[in-house]
mmCIF file of C-alpha atoms and ligand atoms in Angstrom:
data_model
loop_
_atom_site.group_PDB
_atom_site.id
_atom_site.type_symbol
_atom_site.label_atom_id
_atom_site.label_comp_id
_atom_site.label_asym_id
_atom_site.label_seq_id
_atom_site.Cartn_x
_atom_site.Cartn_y
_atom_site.Cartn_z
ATOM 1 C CA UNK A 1 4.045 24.944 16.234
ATOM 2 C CA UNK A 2 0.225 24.823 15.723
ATOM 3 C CA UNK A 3 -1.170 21.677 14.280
ATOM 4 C CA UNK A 4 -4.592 20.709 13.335
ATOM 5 C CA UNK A 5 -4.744 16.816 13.390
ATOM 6 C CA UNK A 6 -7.998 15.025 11.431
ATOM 7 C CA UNK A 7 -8.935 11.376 12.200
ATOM 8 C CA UNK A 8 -11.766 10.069 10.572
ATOM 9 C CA UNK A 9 -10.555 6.048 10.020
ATOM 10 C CA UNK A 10 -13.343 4.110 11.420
ATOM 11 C CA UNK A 11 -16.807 5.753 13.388
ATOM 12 C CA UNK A 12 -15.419 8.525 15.046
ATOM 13 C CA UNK A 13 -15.063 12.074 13.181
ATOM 14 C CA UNK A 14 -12.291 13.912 15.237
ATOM 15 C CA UNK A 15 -10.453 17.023 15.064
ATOM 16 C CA UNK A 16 -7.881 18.310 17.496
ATOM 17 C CA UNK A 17 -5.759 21.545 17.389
ATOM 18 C CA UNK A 18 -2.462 21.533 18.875
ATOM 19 C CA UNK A 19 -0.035 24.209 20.190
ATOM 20 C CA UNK A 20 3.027 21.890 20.469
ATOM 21 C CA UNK A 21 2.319 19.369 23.701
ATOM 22 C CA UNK A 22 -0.726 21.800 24.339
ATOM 23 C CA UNK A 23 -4.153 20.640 23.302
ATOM 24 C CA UNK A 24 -5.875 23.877 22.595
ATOM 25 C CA UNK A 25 -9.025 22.326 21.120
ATOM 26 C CA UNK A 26 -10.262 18.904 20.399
ATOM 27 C CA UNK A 27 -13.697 17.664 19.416
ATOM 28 C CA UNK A 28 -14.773 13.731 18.722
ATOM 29 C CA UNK A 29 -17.874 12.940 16.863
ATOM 30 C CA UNK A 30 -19.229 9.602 17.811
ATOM 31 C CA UNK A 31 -21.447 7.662 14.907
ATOM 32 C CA UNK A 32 -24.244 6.496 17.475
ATOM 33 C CA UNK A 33 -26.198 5.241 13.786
ATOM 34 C CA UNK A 34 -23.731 2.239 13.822
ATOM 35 C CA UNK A 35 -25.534 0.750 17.183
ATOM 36 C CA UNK A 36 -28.772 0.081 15.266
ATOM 37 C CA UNK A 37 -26.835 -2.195 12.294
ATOM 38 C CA UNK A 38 -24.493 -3.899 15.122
ATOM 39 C CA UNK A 39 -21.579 -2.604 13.297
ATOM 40 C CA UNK A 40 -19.914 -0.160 11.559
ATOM 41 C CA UNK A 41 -21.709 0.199 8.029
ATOM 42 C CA UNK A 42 -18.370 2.074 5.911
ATOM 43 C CA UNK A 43 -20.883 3.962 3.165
ATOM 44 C CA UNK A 44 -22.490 5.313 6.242
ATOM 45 C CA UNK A 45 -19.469 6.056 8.185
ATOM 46 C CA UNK A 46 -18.516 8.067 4.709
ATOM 47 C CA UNK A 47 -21.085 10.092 4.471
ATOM 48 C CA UNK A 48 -21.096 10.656 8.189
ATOM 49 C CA UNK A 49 -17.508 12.107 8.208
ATOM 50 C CA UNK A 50 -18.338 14.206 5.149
ATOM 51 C CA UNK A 51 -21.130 15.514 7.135
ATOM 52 C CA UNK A 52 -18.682 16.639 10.443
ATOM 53 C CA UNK A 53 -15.420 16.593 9.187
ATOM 54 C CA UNK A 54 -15.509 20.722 8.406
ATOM 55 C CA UNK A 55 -17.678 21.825 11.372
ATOM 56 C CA UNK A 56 -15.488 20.356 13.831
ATOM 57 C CA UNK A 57 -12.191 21.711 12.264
ATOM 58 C CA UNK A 58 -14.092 24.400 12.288
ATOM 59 C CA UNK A 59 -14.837 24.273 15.543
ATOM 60 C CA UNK A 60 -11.408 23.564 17.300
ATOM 61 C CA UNK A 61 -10.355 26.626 15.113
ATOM 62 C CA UNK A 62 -12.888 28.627 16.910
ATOM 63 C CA UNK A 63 -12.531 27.103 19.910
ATOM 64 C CA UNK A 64 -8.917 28.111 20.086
ATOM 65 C CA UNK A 65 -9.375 32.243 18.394
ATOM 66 C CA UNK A 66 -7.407 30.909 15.301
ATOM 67 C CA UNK A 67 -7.458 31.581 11.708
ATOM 68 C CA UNK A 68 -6.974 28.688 9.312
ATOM 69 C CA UNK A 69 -3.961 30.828 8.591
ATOM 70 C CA UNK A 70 -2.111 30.237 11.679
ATOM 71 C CA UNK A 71 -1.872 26.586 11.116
ATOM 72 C CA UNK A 72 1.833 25.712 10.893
ATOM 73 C CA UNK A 73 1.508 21.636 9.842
ATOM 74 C CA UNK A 74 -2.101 19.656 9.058
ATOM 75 C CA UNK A 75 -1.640 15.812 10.000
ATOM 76 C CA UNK A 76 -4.262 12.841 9.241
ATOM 77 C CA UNK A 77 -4.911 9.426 9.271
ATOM 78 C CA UNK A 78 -4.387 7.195 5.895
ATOM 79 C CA UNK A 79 -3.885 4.419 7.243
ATOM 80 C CA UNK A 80 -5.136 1.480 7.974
ATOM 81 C CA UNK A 81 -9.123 2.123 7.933
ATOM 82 C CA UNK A 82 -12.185 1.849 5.863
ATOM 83 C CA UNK A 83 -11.144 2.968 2.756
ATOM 84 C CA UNK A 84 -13.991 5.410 2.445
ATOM 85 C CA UNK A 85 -14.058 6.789 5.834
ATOM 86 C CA UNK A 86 -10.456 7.480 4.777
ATOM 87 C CA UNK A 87 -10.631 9.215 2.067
ATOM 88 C CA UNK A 88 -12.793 11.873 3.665
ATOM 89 C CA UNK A 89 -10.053 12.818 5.930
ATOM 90 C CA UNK A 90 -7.344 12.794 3.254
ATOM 91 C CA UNK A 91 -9.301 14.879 1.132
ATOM 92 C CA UNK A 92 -10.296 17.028 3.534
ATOM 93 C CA UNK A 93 -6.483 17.490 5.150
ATOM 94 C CA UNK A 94 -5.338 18.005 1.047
ATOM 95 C CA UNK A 95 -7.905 20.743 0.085
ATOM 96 C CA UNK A 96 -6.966 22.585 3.127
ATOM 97 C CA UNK A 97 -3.222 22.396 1.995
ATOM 98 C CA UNK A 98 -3.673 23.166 -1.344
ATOM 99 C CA UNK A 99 -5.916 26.355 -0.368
ATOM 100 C CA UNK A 100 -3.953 27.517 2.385
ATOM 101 C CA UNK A 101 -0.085 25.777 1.463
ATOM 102 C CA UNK A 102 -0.111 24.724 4.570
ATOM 103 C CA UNK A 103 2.028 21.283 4.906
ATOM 104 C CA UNK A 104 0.483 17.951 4.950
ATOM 105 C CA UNK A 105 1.730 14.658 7.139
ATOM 106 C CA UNK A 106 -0.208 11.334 6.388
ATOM 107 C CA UNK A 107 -0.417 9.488 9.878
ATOM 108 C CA UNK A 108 -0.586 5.815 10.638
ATOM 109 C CA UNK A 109 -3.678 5.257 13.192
ATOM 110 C CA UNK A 110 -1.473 2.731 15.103
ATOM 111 C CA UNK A 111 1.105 5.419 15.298
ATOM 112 C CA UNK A 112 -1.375 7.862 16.821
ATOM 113 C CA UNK A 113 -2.445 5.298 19.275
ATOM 114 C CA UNK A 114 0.994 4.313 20.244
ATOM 115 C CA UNK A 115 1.383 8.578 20.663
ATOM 116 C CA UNK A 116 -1.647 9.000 22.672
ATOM 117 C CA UNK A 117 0.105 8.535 26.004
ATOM 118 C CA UNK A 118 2.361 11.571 25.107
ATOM 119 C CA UNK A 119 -0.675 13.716 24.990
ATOM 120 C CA UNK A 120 -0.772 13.668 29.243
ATOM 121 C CA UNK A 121 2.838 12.151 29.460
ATOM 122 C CA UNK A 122 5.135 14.364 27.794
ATOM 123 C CA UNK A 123 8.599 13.208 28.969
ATOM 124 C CA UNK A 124 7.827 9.893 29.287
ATOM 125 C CA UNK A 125 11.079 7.822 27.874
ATOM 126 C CA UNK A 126 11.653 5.647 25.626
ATOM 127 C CA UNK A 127 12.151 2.507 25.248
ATOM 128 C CA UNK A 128 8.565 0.818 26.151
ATOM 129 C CA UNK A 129 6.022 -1.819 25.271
ATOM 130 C CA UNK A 130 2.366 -0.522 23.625
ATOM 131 C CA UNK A 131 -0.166 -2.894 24.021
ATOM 132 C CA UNK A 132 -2.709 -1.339 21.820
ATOM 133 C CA UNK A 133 -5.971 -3.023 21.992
ATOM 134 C CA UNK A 134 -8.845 -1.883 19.951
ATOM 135 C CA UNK A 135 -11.786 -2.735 17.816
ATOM 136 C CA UNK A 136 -9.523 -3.299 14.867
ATOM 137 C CA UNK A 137 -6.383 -4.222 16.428
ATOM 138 C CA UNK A 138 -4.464 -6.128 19.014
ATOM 139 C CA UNK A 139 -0.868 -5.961 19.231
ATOM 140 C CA UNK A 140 2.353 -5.479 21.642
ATOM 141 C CA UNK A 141 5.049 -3.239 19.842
ATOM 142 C CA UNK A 142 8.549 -2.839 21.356
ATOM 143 C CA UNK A 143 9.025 0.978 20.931
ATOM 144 C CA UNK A 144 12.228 1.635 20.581
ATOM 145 C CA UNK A 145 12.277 5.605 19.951
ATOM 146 C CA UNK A 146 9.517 7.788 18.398
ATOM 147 C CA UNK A 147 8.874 5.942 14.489
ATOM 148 C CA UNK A 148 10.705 2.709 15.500
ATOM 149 C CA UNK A 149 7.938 0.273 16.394
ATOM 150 C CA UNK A 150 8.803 -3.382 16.356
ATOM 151 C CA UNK A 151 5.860 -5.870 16.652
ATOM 152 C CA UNK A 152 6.550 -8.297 18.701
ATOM 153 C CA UNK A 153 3.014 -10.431 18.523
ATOM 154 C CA UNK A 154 -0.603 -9.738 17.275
ATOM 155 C CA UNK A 155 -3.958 -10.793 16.701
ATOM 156 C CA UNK A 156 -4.513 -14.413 14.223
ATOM 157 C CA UNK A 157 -8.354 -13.267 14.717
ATOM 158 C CA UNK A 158 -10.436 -11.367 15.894
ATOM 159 C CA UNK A 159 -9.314 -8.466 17.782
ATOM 160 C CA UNK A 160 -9.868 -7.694 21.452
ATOM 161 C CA UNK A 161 -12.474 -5.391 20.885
ATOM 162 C CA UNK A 162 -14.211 -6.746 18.183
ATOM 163 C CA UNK A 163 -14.752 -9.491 20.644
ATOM 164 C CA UNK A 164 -16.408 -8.101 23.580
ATOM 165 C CA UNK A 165 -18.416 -6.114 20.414
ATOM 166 C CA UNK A 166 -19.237 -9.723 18.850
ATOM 167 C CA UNK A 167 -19.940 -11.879 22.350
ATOM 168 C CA UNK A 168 -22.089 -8.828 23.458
ATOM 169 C CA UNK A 169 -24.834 -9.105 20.218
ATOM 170 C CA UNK A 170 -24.866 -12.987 21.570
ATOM 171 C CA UNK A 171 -25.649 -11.085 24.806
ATOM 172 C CA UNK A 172 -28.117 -8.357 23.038
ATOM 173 C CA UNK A 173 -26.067 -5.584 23.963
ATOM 174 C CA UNK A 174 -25.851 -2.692 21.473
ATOM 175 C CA UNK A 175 -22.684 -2.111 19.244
ATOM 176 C CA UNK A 176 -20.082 -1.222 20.425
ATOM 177 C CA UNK A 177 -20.334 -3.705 23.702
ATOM 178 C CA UNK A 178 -17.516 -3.495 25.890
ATOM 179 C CA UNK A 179 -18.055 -0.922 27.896
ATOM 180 C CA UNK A 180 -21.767 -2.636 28.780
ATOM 181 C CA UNK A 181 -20.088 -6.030 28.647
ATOM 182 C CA UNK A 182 -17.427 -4.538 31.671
ATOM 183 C CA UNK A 183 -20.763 -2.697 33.692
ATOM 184 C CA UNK A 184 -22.186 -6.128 33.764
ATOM 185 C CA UNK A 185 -19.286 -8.163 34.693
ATOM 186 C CA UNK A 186 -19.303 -5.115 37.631
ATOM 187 C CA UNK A 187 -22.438 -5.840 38.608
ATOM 188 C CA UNK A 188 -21.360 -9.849 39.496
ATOM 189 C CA UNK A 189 -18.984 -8.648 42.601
ATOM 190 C CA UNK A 190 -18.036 -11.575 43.927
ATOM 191 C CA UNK A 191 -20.196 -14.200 42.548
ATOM 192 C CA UNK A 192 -18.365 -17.225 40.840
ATOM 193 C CA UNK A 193 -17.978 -16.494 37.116
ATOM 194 C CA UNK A 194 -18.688 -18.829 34.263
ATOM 195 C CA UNK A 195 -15.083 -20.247 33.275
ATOM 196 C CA UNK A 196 -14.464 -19.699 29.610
ATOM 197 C CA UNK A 197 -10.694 -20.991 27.896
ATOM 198 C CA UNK A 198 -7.698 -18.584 27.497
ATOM 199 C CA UNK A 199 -6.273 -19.337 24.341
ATOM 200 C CA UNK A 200 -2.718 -20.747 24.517
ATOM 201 C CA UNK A 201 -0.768 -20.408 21.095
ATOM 202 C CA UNK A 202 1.739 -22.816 19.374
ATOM 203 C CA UNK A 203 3.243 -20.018 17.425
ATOM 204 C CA UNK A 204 6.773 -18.118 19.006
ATOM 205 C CA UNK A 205 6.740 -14.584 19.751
ATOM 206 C CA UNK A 206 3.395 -13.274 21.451
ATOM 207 C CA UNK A 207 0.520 -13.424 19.343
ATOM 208 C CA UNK A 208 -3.339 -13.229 20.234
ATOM 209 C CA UNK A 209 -6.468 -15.340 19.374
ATOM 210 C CA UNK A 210 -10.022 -14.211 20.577
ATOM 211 C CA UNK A 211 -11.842 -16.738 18.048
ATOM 212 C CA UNK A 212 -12.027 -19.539 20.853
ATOM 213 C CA UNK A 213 -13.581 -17.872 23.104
ATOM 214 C CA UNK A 214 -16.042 -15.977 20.945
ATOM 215 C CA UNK A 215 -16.685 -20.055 19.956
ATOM 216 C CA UNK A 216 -16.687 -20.743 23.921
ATOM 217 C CA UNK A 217 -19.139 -18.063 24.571
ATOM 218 C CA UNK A 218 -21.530 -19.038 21.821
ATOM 219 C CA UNK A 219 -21.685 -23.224 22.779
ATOM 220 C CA UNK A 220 -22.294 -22.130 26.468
ATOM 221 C CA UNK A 221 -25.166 -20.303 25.189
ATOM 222 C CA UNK A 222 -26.493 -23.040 22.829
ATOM 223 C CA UNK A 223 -29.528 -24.559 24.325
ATOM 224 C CA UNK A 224 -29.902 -22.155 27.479
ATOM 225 C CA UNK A 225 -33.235 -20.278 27.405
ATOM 226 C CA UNK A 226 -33.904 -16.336 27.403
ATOM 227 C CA UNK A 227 -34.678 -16.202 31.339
ATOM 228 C CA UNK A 228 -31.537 -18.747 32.000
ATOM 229 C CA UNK A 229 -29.387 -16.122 29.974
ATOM 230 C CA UNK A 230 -30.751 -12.888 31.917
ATOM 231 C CA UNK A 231 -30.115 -14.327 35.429
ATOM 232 C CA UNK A 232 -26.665 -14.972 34.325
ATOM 233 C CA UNK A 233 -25.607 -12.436 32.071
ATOM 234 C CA UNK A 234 -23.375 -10.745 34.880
ATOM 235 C CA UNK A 235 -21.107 -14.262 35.440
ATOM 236 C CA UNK A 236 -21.027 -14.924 31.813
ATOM 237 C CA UNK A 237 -19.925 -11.262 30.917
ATOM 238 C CA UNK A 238 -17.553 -11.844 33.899
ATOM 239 C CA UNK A 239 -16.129 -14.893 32.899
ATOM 240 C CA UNK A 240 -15.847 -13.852 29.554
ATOM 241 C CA UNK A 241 -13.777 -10.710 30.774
ATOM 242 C CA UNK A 242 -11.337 -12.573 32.754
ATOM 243 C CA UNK A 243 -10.296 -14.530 29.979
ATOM 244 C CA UNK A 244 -9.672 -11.631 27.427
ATOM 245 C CA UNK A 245 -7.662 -9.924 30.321
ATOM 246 C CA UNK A 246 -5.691 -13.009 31.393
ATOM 247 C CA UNK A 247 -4.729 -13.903 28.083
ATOM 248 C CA UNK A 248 -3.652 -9.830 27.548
ATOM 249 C CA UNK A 249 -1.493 -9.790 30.590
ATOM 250 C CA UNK A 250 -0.024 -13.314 30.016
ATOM 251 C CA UNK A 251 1.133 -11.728 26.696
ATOM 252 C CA UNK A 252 2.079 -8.791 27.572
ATOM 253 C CA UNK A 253 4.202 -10.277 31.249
ATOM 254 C CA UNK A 254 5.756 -12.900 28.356
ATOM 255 C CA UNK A 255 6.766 -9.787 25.819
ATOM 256 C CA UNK A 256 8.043 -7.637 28.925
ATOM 257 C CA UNK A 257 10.469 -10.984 30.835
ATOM 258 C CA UNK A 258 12.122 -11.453 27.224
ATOM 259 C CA UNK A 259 12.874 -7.964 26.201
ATOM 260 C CA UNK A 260 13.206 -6.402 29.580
ATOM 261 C CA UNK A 261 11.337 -4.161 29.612
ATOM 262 C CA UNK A 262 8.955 -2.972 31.887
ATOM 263 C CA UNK A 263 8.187 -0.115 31.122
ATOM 264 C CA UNK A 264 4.432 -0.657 29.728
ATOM 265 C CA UNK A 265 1.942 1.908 27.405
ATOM 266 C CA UNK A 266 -1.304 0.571 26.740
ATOM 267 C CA UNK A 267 -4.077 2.116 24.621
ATOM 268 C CA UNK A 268 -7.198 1.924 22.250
ATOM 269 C CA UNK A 269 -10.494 1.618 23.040
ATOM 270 C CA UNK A 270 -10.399 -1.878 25.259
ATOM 271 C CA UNK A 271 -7.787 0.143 27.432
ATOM 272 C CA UNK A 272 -10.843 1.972 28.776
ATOM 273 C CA UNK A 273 -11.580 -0.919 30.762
ATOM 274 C CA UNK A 274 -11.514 -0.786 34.399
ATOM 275 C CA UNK A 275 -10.656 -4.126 35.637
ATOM 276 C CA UNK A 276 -8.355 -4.633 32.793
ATOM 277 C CA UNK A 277 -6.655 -1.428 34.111
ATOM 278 C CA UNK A 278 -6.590 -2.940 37.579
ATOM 279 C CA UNK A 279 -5.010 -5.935 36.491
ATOM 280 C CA UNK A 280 -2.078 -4.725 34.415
ATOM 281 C CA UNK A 281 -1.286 -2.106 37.298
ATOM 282 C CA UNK A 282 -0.999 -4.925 39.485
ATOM 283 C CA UNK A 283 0.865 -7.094 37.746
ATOM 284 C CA UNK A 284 3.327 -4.028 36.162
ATOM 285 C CA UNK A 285 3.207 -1.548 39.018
ATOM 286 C CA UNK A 286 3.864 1.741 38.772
ATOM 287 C CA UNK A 287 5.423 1.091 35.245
ATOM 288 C CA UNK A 288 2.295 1.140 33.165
ATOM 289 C CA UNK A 289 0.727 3.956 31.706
ATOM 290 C CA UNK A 290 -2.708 4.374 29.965
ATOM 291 C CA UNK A 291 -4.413 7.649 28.840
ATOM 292 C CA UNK A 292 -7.475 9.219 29.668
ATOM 293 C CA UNK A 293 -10.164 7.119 28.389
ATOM 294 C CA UNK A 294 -11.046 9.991 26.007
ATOM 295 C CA UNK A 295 -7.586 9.307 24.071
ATOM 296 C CA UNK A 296 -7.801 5.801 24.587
ATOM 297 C CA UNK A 297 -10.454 5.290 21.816
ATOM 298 C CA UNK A 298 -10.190 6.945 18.210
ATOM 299 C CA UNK A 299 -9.478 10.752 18.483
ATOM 300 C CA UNK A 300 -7.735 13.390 16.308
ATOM 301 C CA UNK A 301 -5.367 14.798 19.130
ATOM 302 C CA UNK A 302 -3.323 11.422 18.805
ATOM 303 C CA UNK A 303 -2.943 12.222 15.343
ATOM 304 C CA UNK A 304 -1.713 15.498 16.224
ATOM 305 C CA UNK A 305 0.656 14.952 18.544
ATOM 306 C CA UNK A 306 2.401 12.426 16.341
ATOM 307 C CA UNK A 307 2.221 15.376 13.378
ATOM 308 C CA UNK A 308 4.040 17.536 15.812
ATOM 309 C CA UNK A 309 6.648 14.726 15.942
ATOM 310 C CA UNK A 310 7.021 14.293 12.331
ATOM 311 C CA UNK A 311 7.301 17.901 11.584
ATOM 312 C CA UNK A 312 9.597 18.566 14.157
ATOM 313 C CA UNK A 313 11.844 15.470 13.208
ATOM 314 C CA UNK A 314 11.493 16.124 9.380
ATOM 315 C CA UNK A 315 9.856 12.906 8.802
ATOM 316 C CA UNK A 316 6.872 13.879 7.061
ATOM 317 C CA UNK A 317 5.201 11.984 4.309
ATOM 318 C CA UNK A 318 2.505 13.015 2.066
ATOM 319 C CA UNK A 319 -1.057 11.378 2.764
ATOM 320 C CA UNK A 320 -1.096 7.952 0.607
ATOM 321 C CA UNK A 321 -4.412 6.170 1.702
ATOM 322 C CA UNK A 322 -3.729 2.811 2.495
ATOM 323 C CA UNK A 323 -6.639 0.585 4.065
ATOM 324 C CA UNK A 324 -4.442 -2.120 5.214
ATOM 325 C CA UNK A 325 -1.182 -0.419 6.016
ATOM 326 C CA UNK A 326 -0.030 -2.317 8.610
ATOM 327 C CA UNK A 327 2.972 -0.031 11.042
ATOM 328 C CA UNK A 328 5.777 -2.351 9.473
ATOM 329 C CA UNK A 329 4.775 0.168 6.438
ATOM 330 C CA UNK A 330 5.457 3.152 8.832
ATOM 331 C CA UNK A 331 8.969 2.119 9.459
ATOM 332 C CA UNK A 332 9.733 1.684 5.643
ATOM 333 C CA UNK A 333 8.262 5.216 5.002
ATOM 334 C CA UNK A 334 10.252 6.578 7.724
ATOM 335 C CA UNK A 335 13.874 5.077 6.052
ATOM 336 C CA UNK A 336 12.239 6.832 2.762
ATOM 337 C CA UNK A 337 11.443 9.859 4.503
ATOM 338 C CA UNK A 338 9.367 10.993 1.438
ATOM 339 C CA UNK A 339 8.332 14.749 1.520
ATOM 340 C CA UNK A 340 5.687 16.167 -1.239
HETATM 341 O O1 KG4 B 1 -9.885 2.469 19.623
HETATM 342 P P1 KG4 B 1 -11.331 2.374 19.301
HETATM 343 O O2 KG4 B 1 -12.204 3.570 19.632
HETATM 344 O O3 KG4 B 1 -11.591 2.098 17.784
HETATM 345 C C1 KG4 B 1 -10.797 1.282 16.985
HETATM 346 O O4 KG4 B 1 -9.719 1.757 16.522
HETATM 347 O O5 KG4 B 1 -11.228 0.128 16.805
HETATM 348 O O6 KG4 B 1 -11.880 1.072 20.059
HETATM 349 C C2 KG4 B 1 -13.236 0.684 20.034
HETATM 350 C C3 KG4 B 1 -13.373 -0.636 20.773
HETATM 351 C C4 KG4 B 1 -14.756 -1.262 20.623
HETATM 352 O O7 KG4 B 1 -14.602 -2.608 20.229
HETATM 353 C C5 KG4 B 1 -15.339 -1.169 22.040
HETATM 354 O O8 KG4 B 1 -16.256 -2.210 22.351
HETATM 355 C C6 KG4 B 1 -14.094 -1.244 22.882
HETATM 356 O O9 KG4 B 1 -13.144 -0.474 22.180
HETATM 357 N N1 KG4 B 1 -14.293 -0.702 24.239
HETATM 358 C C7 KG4 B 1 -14.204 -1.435 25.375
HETATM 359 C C8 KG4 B 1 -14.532 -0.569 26.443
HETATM 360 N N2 KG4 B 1 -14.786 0.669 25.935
HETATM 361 C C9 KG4 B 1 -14.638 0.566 24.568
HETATM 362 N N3 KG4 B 1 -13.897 -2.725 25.560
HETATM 363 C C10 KG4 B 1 -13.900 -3.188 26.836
HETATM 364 N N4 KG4 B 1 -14.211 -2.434 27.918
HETATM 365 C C11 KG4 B 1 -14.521 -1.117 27.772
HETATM 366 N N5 KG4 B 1 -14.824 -0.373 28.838
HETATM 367 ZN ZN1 ZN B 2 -8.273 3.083 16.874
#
């Protein structure tokens, strides 16, 4: 089954052509523009995706000798996003359907990131934890069985990424920060780092809060002068790190004793992260997965693959945007199992 996914949710413009668990073609526009606003701007992020949404469909169609024709199932993101940004890849998926009759399968974004690790992990089973950890989102789901995601705790806040994004402008990196907050932390080795709090929460289950710290991060800084702040950007950026990763694992080890499982998928862009990766590996072992950085942050072959999924389950459902559809939504829509 050939499947052109389309992601276009946030500030990446993606498309990604699939030949069942084969990814013939996949292209991922990054809006760089964003950096100079320190944040994503959504009427520019519209107009960007309108811009590259069709030449990089185009694109993976070339890329892979195929006619528009050919395409057995089209799958996109509705939901959750910037309403905009989503539209752009709804209309875009529902134009080519309408031209071509080729079927249509709205995707949840949180779905497709939960999916990602089947892109390079095919017959990996069922059931596991996702830690997905983004710019948008932080959650653990227990996932049961492809479209049977249980969330077991989540951000009150701010989410992981959006963190190392927000403590890095107090820092005067660019947007998006982590990857620049993680090569400084890198370059303190094994100097002491500045000891920021992990936030431990009152509520059950195995929520996240990142609003502390940001607070933590932004007192130390009060008062210290430019020079003071350059000579100890690595230890702050280090100690900052720790915390966000300690309080990640503590979750996730808490979420994995009470269910039992240890089988452990994380993903989204904050899974990129090196030392994160190191410390989840050794605390889980050989039991954790994480994709290739590439489909750890927002990309169009997640979207496929979990298309390929819903077409080959019958659980399509026509594109509905939703900005704010949380993946408890997904599992309603799945009992419904609406079809155009
Ligand atoms: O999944 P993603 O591309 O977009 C959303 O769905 O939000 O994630 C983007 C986030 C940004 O906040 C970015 O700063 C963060 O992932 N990120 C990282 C790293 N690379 C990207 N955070 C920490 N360390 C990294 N190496
Ligand atoms: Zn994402």
């Amino acid at each position: 089954m050939i499947i052109l996914g389309i992601e276009t949710s946030c500030d990446e413009t993606s498309a990604a052509l699939l030949d069942d668990e084969t990814i013939i073609a996949d292209e991922i526009y990054t809006q760089d523009i964003h950096s100079r606003y320190g944040g994503v701007v959504p009427e520019i992020a519209s107009r960007a995706h309108l811009q590259k949404v069709g030449p990089l469909c185009r694109s993976v169609l070339d890329k892979g000798n195929m006619s528009v024709d050919k395409i057995d199932h089209l799958a996109v993101t509705d939901s959750p996003g910037l309403a905009g940004a989503l539209l752009v890849g709804i209309s875009y998926a529902q134009g080519i359907h309408i031209r071509h009759k080729i079927p249509v399968t709205g995707i949840n974004h949180l779905e497709g990131h939960i999916q990602s690790i089947f892109l390079e992990h095919p017959s990996l089973s069922y059931p596991f934890l996702s830690l997905i950890i983004s710019g948008g989102h932080t959650a653990i789901y227990r996932v049961d069985d492809f479209g049977s995601y249980y969330c077991l705790g989540e951000t009150i806040d701010d989410a992981a990424g959006e963190a190392f994004d927000k403590v890095g402008t107090m820092l005067g990196f660019s947007y998006p920060a982590g990857r620049s907050i993680e090569q400084e932390a890198n370059r303190a080795g094994e100097k002491k780092a500045v000891r920021f709090p992990v936030a431990r929460l009152s509520t059950p289950g195995f929520d996240f809060s990142f609003s502390g710290l940001k607070t933590a991060v932004r007192n130390y800084l009060k008062g210290k002068d430019h020079e003071f702040i350059e000579n100890h950007k690595d230890v702050i950026c280090k100690g900052f790190q720790d915390a966000v990763i300690k309080s990640l694992v503590n979750q996730l080890s808490a979420a994995s004793e009470q269910t039992g499982i240890s089988r452990i998928v994380v993903a989204g862009g904050v899974a990129c992260n090196g030392t994160l990766r190191k410390a989840i590996i050794s605390r889980f072992g050989s039991t954790v997965f994480f994709p290739s950085p590439r489909f750890c942050t927002d990309n169009a072959a997640m979207i496929a693959r979990a298309g390929l999924m819903r077409a080959k389950r019958n659980m399509v459902r026509y594109p509905r945007m939703a900005p704010s559809g949380g993946i408890g939504k997904v599992i309603q829509e799945i009992s419904g199992n609406s079809k155009e």
